[in-house]
PDB file of C-alpha atoms in Angstrom:
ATOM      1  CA  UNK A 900      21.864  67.980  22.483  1.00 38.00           C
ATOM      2  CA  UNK A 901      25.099  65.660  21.858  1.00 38.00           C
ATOM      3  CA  UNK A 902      28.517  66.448  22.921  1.00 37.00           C
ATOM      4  CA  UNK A 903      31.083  66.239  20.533  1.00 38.00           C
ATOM      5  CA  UNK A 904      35.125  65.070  20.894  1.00 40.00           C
ATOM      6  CA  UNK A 905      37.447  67.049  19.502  1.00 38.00           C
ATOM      7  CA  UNK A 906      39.069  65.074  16.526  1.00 38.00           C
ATOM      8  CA  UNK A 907      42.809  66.778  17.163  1.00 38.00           C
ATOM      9  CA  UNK A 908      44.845  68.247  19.722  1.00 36.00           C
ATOM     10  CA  UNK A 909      44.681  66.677  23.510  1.00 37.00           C
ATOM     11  CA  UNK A 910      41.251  64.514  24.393  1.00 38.00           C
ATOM     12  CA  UNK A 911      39.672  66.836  27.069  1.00 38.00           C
ATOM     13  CA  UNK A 912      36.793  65.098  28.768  1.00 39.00           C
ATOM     14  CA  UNK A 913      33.726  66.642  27.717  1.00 41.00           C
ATOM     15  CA  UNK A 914      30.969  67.325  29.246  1.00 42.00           C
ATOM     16  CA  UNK A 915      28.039  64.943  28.627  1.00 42.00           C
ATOM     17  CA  UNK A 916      24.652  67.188  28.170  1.00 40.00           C
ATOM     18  CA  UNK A 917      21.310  66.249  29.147  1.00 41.00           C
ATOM     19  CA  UNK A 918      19.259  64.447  26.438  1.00 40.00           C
ATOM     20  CA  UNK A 919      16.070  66.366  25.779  1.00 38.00           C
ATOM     21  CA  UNK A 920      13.455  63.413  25.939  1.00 40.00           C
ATOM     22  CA  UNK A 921      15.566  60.761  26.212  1.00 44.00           C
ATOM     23  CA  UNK A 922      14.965  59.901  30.569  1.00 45.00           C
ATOM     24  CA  UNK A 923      15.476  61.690  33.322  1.00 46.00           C
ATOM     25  CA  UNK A 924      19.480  61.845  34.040  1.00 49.00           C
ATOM     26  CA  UNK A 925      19.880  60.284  30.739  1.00 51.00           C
ATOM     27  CA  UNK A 926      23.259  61.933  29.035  1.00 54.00           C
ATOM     28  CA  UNK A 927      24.991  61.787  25.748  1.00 57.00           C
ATOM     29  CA  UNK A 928      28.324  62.048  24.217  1.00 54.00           C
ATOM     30  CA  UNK A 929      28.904  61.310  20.799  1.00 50.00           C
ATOM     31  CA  UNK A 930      32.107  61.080  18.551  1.00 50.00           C
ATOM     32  CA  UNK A 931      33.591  61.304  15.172  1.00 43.00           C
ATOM     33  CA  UNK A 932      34.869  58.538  13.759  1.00 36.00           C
ATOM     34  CA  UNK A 933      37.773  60.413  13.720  1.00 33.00           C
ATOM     35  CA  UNK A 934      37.569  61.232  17.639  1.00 38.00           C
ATOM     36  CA  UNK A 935      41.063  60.877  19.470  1.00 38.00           C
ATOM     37  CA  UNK A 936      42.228  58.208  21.346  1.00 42.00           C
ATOM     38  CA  UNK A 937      40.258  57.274  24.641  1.00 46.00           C
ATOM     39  CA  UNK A 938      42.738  57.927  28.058  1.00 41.00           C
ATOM     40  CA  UNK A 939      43.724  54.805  29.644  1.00 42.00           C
ATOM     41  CA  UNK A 940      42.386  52.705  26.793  1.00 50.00           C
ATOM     42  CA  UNK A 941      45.655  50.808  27.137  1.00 54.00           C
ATOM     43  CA  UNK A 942      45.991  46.631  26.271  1.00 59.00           C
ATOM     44  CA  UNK A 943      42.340  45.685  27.782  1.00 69.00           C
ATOM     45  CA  UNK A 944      40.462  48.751  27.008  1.00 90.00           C
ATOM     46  CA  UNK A 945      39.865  50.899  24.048  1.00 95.00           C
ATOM     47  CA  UNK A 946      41.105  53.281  21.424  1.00 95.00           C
ATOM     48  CA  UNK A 947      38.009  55.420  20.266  1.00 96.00           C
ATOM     49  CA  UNK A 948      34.891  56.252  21.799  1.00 96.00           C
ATOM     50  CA  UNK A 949      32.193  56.645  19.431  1.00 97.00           C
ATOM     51  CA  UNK A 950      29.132  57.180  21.257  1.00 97.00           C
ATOM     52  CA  UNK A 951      28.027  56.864  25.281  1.00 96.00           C
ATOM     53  CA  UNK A 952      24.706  57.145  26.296  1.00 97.00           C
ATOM     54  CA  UNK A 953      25.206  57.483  30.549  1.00 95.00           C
ATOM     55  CA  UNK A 954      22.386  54.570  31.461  1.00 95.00           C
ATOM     56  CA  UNK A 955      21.667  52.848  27.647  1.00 97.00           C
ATOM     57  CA  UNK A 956      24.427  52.604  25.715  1.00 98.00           C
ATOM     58  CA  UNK A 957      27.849  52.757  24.654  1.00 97.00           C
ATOM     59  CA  UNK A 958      29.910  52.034  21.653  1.00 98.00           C
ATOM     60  CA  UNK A 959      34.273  52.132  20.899  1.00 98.00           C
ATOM     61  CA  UNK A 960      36.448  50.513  18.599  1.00 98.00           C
ATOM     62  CA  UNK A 961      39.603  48.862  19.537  1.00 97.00           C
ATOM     63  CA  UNK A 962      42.780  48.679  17.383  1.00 96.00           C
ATOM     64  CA  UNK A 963      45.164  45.094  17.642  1.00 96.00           C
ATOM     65  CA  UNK A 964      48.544  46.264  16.472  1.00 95.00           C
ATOM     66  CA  UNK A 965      50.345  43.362  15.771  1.00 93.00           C
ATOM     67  CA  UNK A 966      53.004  44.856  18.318  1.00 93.00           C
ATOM     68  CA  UNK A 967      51.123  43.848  20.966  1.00 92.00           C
ATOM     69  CA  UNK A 968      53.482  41.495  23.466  1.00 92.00           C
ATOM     70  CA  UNK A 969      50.820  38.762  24.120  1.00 92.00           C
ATOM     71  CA  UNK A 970      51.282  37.618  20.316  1.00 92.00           C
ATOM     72  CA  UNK A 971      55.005  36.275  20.759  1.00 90.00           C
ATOM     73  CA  UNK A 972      53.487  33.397  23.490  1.00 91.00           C
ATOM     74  CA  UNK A 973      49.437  33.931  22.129  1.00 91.00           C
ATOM     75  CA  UNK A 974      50.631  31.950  19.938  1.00 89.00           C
ATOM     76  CA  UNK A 975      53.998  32.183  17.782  1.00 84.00           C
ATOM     77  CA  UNK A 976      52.931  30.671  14.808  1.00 91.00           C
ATOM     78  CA  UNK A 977      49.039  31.581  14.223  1.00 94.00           C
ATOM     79  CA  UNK A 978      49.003  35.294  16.807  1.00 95.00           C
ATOM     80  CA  UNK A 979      45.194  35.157  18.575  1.00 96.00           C
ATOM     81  CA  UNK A 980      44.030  38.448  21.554  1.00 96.00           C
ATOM     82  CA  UNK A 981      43.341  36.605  24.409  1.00 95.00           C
ATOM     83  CA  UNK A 982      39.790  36.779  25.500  1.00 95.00           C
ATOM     84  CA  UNK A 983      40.663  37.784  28.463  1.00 95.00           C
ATOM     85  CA  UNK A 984      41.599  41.103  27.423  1.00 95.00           C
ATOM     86  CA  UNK A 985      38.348  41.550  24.663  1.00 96.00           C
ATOM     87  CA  UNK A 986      36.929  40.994  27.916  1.00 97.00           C
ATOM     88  CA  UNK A 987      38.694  43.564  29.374  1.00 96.00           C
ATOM     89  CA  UNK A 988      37.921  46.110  26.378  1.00 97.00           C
ATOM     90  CA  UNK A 989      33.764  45.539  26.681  1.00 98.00           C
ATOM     91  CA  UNK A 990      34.071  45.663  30.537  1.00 97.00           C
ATOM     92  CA  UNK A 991      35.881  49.199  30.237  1.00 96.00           C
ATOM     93  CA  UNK A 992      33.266  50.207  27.579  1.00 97.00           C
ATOM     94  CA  UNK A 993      30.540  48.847  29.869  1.00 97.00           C
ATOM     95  CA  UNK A 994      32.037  51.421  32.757  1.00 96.00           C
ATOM     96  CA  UNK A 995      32.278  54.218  30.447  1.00 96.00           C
ATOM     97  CA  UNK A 996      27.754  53.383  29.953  1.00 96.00           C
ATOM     98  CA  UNK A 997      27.710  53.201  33.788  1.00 96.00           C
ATOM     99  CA  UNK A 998      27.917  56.604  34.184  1.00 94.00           C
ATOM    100  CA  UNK A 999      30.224  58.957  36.732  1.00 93.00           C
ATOM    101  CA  UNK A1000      31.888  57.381  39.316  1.00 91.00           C
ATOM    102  CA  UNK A1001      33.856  54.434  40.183  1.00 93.00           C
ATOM    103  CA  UNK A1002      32.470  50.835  38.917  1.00 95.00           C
ATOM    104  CA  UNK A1003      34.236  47.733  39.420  1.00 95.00           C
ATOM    105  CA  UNK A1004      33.204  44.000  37.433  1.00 96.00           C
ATOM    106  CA  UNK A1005      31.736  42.162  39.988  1.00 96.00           C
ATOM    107  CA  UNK A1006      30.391  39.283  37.765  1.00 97.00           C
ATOM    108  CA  UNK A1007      30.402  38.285  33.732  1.00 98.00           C
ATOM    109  CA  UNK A1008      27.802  35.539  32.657  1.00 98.00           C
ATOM    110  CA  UNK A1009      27.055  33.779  29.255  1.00 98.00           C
ATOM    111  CA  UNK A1010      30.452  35.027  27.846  1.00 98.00           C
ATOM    112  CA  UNK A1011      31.176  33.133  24.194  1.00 98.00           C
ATOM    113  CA  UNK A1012      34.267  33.636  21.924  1.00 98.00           C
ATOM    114  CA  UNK A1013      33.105  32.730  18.430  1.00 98.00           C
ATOM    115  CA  UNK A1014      36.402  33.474  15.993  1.00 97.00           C
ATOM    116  CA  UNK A1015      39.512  34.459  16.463  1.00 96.00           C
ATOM    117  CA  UNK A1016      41.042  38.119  16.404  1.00 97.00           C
ATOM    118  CA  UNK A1017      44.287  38.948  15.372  1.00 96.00           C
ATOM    119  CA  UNK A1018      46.596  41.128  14.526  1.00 96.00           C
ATOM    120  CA  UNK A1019      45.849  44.271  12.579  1.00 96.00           C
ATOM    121  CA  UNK A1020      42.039  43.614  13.247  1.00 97.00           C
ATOM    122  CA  UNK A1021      39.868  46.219  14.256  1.00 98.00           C
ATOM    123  CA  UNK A1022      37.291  45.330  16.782  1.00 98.00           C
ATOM    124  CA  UNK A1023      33.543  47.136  17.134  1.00 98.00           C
ATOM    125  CA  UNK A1024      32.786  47.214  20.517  1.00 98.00           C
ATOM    126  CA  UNK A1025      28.536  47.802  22.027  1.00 98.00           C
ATOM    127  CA  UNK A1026      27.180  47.578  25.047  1.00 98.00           C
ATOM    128  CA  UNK A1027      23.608  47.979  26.070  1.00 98.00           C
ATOM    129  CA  UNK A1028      22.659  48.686  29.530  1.00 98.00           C
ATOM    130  CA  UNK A1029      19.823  46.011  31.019  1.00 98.00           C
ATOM    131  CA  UNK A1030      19.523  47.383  34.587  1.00 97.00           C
ATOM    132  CA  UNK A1031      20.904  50.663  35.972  1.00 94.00           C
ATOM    133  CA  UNK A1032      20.855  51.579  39.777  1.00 92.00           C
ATOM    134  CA  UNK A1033      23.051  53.940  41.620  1.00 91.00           C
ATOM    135  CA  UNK A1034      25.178  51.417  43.102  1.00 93.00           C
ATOM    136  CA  UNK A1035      24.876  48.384  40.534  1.00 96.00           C
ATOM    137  CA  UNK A1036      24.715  48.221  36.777  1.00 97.00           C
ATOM    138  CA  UNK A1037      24.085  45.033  34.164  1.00 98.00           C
ATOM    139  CA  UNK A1038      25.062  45.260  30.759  1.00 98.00           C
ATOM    140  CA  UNK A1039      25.103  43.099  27.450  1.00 98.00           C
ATOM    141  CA  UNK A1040      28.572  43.676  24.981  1.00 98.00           C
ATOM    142  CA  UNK A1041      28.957  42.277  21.421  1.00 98.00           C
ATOM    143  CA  UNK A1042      32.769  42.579  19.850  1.00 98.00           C
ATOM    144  CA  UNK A1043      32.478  42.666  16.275  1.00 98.00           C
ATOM    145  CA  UNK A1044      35.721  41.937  13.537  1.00 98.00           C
ATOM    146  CA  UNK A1045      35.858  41.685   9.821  1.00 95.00           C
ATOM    147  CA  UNK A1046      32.356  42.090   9.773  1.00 94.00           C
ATOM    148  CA  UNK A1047      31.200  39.755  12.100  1.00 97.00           C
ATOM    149  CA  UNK A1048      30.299  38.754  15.413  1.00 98.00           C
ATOM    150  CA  UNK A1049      33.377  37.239  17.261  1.00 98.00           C
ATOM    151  CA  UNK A1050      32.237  37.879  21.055  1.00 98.00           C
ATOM    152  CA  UNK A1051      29.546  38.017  23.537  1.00 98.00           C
ATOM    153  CA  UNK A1052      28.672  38.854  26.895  1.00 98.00           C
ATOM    154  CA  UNK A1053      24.939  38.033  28.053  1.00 98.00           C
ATOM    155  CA  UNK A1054      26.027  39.933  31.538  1.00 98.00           C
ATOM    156  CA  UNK A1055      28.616  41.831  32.918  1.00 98.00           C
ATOM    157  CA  UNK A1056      27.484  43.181  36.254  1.00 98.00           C
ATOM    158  CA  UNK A1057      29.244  46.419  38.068  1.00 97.00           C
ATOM    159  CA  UNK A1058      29.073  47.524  41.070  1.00 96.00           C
ATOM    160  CA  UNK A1059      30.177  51.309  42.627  1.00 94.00           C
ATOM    161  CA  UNK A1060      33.349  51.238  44.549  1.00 86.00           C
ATOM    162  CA  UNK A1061      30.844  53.214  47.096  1.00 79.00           C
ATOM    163  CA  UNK A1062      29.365  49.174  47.553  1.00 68.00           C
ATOM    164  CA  UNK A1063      30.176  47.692  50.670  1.00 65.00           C
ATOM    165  CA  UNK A1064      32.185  44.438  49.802  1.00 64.00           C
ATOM    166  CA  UNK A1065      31.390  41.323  51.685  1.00 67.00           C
ATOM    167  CA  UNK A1066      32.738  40.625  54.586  1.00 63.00           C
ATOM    168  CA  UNK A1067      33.724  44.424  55.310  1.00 59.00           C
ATOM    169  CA  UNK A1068      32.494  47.193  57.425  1.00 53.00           C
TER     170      UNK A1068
END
C-alpha cells in the first residue's frame, strides 16, 4: 500500500504504511509530482518529496531560484550552488530514507561534483540505502540537472542522535 501527499492545501505528514512484501519494517510514501513543498526544505534541503522508502530509498527534487543569496558572491559574473549545500540537499534526503527519529551526518566519502548548477536549474535528487541499523545508516546520493549526472556521494553515513558521541557519557 503507498501513501500519498496531498498535492494542495497545507503538507500534513502522512503516515507511511507497511509495504506488503517489501521487508519487515519496510515503509512507503510516495508523491505526485505535483506533491507540495517538503517542511524545512529550506537553502540545503529540498522542495518536493517524490518517493521514500523508510530503509531503501528515497527520491526529491530541488528548485535553484536564481534569488538565492549565495549567487551575488558564488560568483557575480557566472552564479554556481555551492556544493556544500547539494550536499546538504542529498544529506537531508538521505535522513528522510533513514527512517523516524533523529539522524545526524557523521561522515561523507567519495563525494564528486561533475558540472555546475545554476540558477533556475532543477536538481533530481536519489539516495539508496547500503546499510541500515537502528542507530547507524549508510547511503549512496546521485544529484541529477539538465539531464545529467552533476553529483555523487559513494557514502554518507548517519548516526541517531540516541548515539553516544565520543568522548561523552
Amino acid at each position: 500500500m503507498t501513501t500519498t501527499v496531498p498535492t494542495a492545501g497545507p503538507t500534513p505528514t502522512p503516515a507511511p504504511t507497511p509495504v506488503p512484501g517489501s521487508g519487515a519494517g519496510s515503509t512507503t510514501v510516495t508523491a505526485g509530482p505535483a506533491a507540495a513543498a517538503v517542511p524545512g526544505g529550506g537553502p540545503g534541503g529540498f522542495d518536493r518529496l517524490l518517493e521514500a522508502v523508510v530503509g531503501e530509498r528515497a527520491a526529491a527534487v530541488r528548485n535553484v531560484p536564481a534569488t538565492l543569496t549565495c549567487f551575488t558572491d558564488h560568483f557575480p559574473r557566472h552564479p554556481v550552488l555551492p556544493g556544500v549545500l547539494l550536499l546538504e540537499s542529498m544529506a537531508a534526503l538521505a535522513r528522510t530514507a533513514a527512517g523516524p527519529g533523529t539522524w545526524r551526518l557523521a561522515a561523507v566519502r567519495g563525494v564528486r561534483f561533475k558540472h555546475f548548477v545554476g540558477p533556475g536549474d532543477q536538481v533530481h535528487l536519489t539516495v539508496e540505502v547500503t546499510d541500515h541499523g537502528p542507530h547507524r545508516t549508510e547511503c549512496r546520493a546521485t544529484a541529477r540537472a539538465g539531464g545529467r549526472v552533476v553529483a555523487t556521494a559513494r557514502v554518507l553515513a548517519l548516526v541517531s542522535d540516541e548515539t553516544t558521541r565520543e568522548g561523552t557519557a
